[in-house]
Amino acid sequence: MKAREIRARFLQFFADKQHEVVTSSTLVPQDDPTLLFTNAGMNQFKSVFLGLEHRDYKRATSVQKCMRVSGKHNDLEEVGQDARHHTFFEMMGNWSFGDYYKRESIRWGWEFLTEAMGLDSGHLWVSVYKDDDESWGIWADEIGVPEERIVRLGDIEKGDEENFWSMADTGPCGPCTEIHFDQGEGMKCSHPDGCAVGVCDCDRWLELWNHVFMEFDRQEGGRLNPLPMKSVDTGLGFERLVAVMQGKKSNYETDLFKPLVAKAAQLCGREPEGEAKISMQVIADHARAVVFTIADGAIPSNDGRGYVVRRILRRAARHGHLLGLEKPFLWKVAEVVIAEMGEAYPELNERRDRVLEVIRKEEERFGRTLISGLQVYAEYKASMSAEGRTELTGPEAFKLHDTFGFPVDLTAVVAAEDGFTVDREGFEASMAKQRAQSGSNRVFREGIGAWLPVDQAKDLAGYRSRFTGYTTLAGDAKPVAVRSGGKDENGRVLAQLLCDQTPFYGESGGQVGDSGTITLGDHGATFEVLTTLAVEEGSVMVVAQNAEKFQKDLRGVEKVRLTVDPSRRLATMRHHTATHLLHAALREVLGDHVEQGGSEVSPQRLRFDFRHDQAVSPEDLQRIEELVQAKVLANRAVLSHEQVPLEEARKMGAMALFGEKYGDTVRVVEIHGEPRLTADAPENGEDQFSLELCGGTHCLHTGDVGMFRILSEGSVSAGVRRIEAVAGEVALELVTGEKLELSDLSGILKRDKGSFVAQVRQLMADKQKLVKELAGIQQAAARSTLDDVLDKPRDVAGLKVITARVPAQDKGAFLQLGDHVRDKLGSKGVVVLAAEIAGKPTILVTVTPDLSEGKKLHAGNLVKAIAAEAGGKGGGRPNTAQAGLPDAPALDTALQVADAIIADQAES
């Protein structure tokens, strides 16, 4: 049975049992900061299990895309080495949210495997938690599994959580029962306690399906309280089931992987045997991983998810290198992935060109540094051998990562092949140092406390404040709870206020939170709202107050008056609507491959990140800006459609932000493009310009955006560009400033001498000519000064030495001076020059060929030692080298110590 048929049969089996077939969520979860990638089928239902989200169905089934790149049984280094380790995989599952429980879950699991799939029940074993007599009884008495094939495992009181599942240290948990497939005596291991379920972890006992029964809420300290709603969460490993159904002992021998391995074999012209087979399996696995992650919006980069994608892609590229593939090849294997998987996952076909282009360019980028990096590693290897070391240091591994793009696990693999290890702790320390210097590891929201009810205890589980800010900027509300909000950057203590309803928009979807005021009662104290955050309970307003004191101030207050700052909200709305217009304009001008990669919308500006592989030309930027302005002048209504079923919105063609989590119903914002020429012209028509899923606040008409100006366009990371722009009053202020600046310029330049641009170009050309002439004069003066010194070189250890401080316009002129003096010395000559080049103190050491080629003196070693004495560092080639110094006085120090260092190295 082919893999695609198994996938389809699974979904149909549970659809026939009244389960909602739910599309796989993206691999890039935005609503769960604890996850880099979706790693289990239940991830998209987590908020349902926690009682924070309610859906229209109580039964669900899905085949979920998953990624696991670390942790037990998922070490990246193991992928390709054995039969069942993978980075990307599919997890089939069925779920019950307070509906059916153990009996139905177990019976249907058995029915699917033995009847729908036709597996021999004699090969199936089951395990249950040690105290789960109910599951044991269902298996033994109702299903008829022999008792000797039912194993009790786990004991949470002793710290053994086998067959007991927990979402976290606290929260929903419960016993689970697992179905195992016995692959036969031929797969038996030699474990000292015997080869059996729950004893060993060999490939004979293949865990297929885990059924988790969530019935407890674990408290701090370990106490288990019954949950009000009992639920079921199951996970059936798709790749494992396919291998069993196709009679294969290795997942790589199934039709999920064979076409990919065959493509790798074809590209390198080798058979999948021995070490080559391992490399081909790595390539097959990693090709699937990069295709799906890139399709879901994770682009190779140097941090976060992007770094994981880069690690996987470059690891595959390195295995291709081992197979003799010197040119980019992984994108060709990726073509096969898309062809094989595109039917089940249509997004792969939709984003095919984009995915392949990103992979190919990343391969090209790594290919340019791979050889250089391996050469540097070879130098480290020689040093370790000479020094008797067996470990590559952290800084060495970091240099390979930072300069040559070698992920540390790739470095570890290369080192292991030569019998070396890598100092991982030292590497992480170097990484932490770099993050600290770049500020990329800041934490912004620390110190969040527990909710303090305003009047009476209120269970906030599943509570949600109502947002009224689409239609009003002020209103009365009932205060519900207060909690500590930590401190701001100025050290002020903050509190967060939750009300039953609020017009304040909480920061989300790229839009900043509202600010304004809170007034207690009709005439009570007024507090400034600094910002508004979006949390599980809704929008919470942040004020500069102690939470406990604020709670006391609110006691007895029946209502508070909430007022949003109207000018700040309007400016934000202008920029948000402009962002939608910009997105649509980018797609129209550059192509449909343009996808949003992130945005920031504030009163001051908009920032829009989008996926595009090259810089946007000035001509295209002009077209984009003009197109947005034209849609603004059209003054069409900005339509919002509330509570649209997600599937219906997708059929409408609404664009979604990849990685964003959406509920069953969504808000759709629609903008049409052409001007209305008559008063009774309908808003709906065939001229739709923009249609996006969006929960943010917008102008009522595009004309409200006002003026629109693009400020800049540039690169954020590989394949991601960024545009910053302004709208409304901010854009008007910009244009007014430019007009005043142009007016000032007109007072300096002459209108009758041609265009201002031509005059400025002429002035710049004249300046460049003068600078060049000045450099020539300085160079001649410097040579004249040095010619005087050349008549009397100092004798240092039998060498002719010239040291001098000289003027130099640029690096090239500085090197020319050094060459001039060295050539004049002829032989046995050492030149040390000092200069400030563009404000940077620099020293230059150059030696005559007889010294460098005869290995009597090394300019790089000389300059390194001289610079060290003056607080600088540098190096270079045997004949010429340079070093940077901390300040101008250090130049004199360097010249003073030069003779002694030259003598020392000449005599050694």
PDB file of C-alpha atoms in Angstrom, residues 75 119 453 527 680 809 857:
ATOM      1  CA  ASP A  75      19.588  13.986  17.661  1.00  0.00           C
ATOM      2  CA  LEU A 119      -1.951  -5.862  10.219  1.00  0.00           C
ATOM      3  CA  PRO A 453      -9.079  40.114  41.348  1.00  0.00           C
ATOM      4  CA  PHE A 527      -4.005  57.136  34.972  1.00  0.00           C
ATOM      5  CA  ASP A 680     -24.167  54.904  -6.254  1.00  0.00           C
ATOM      6  CA  GLN A 809      45.246  59.897   2.254  1.00  0.00           C
ATOM      7  CA  LEU A 857      61.999  37.776   8.976  1.00  0.00           C
TER       8      LEU A 857
END
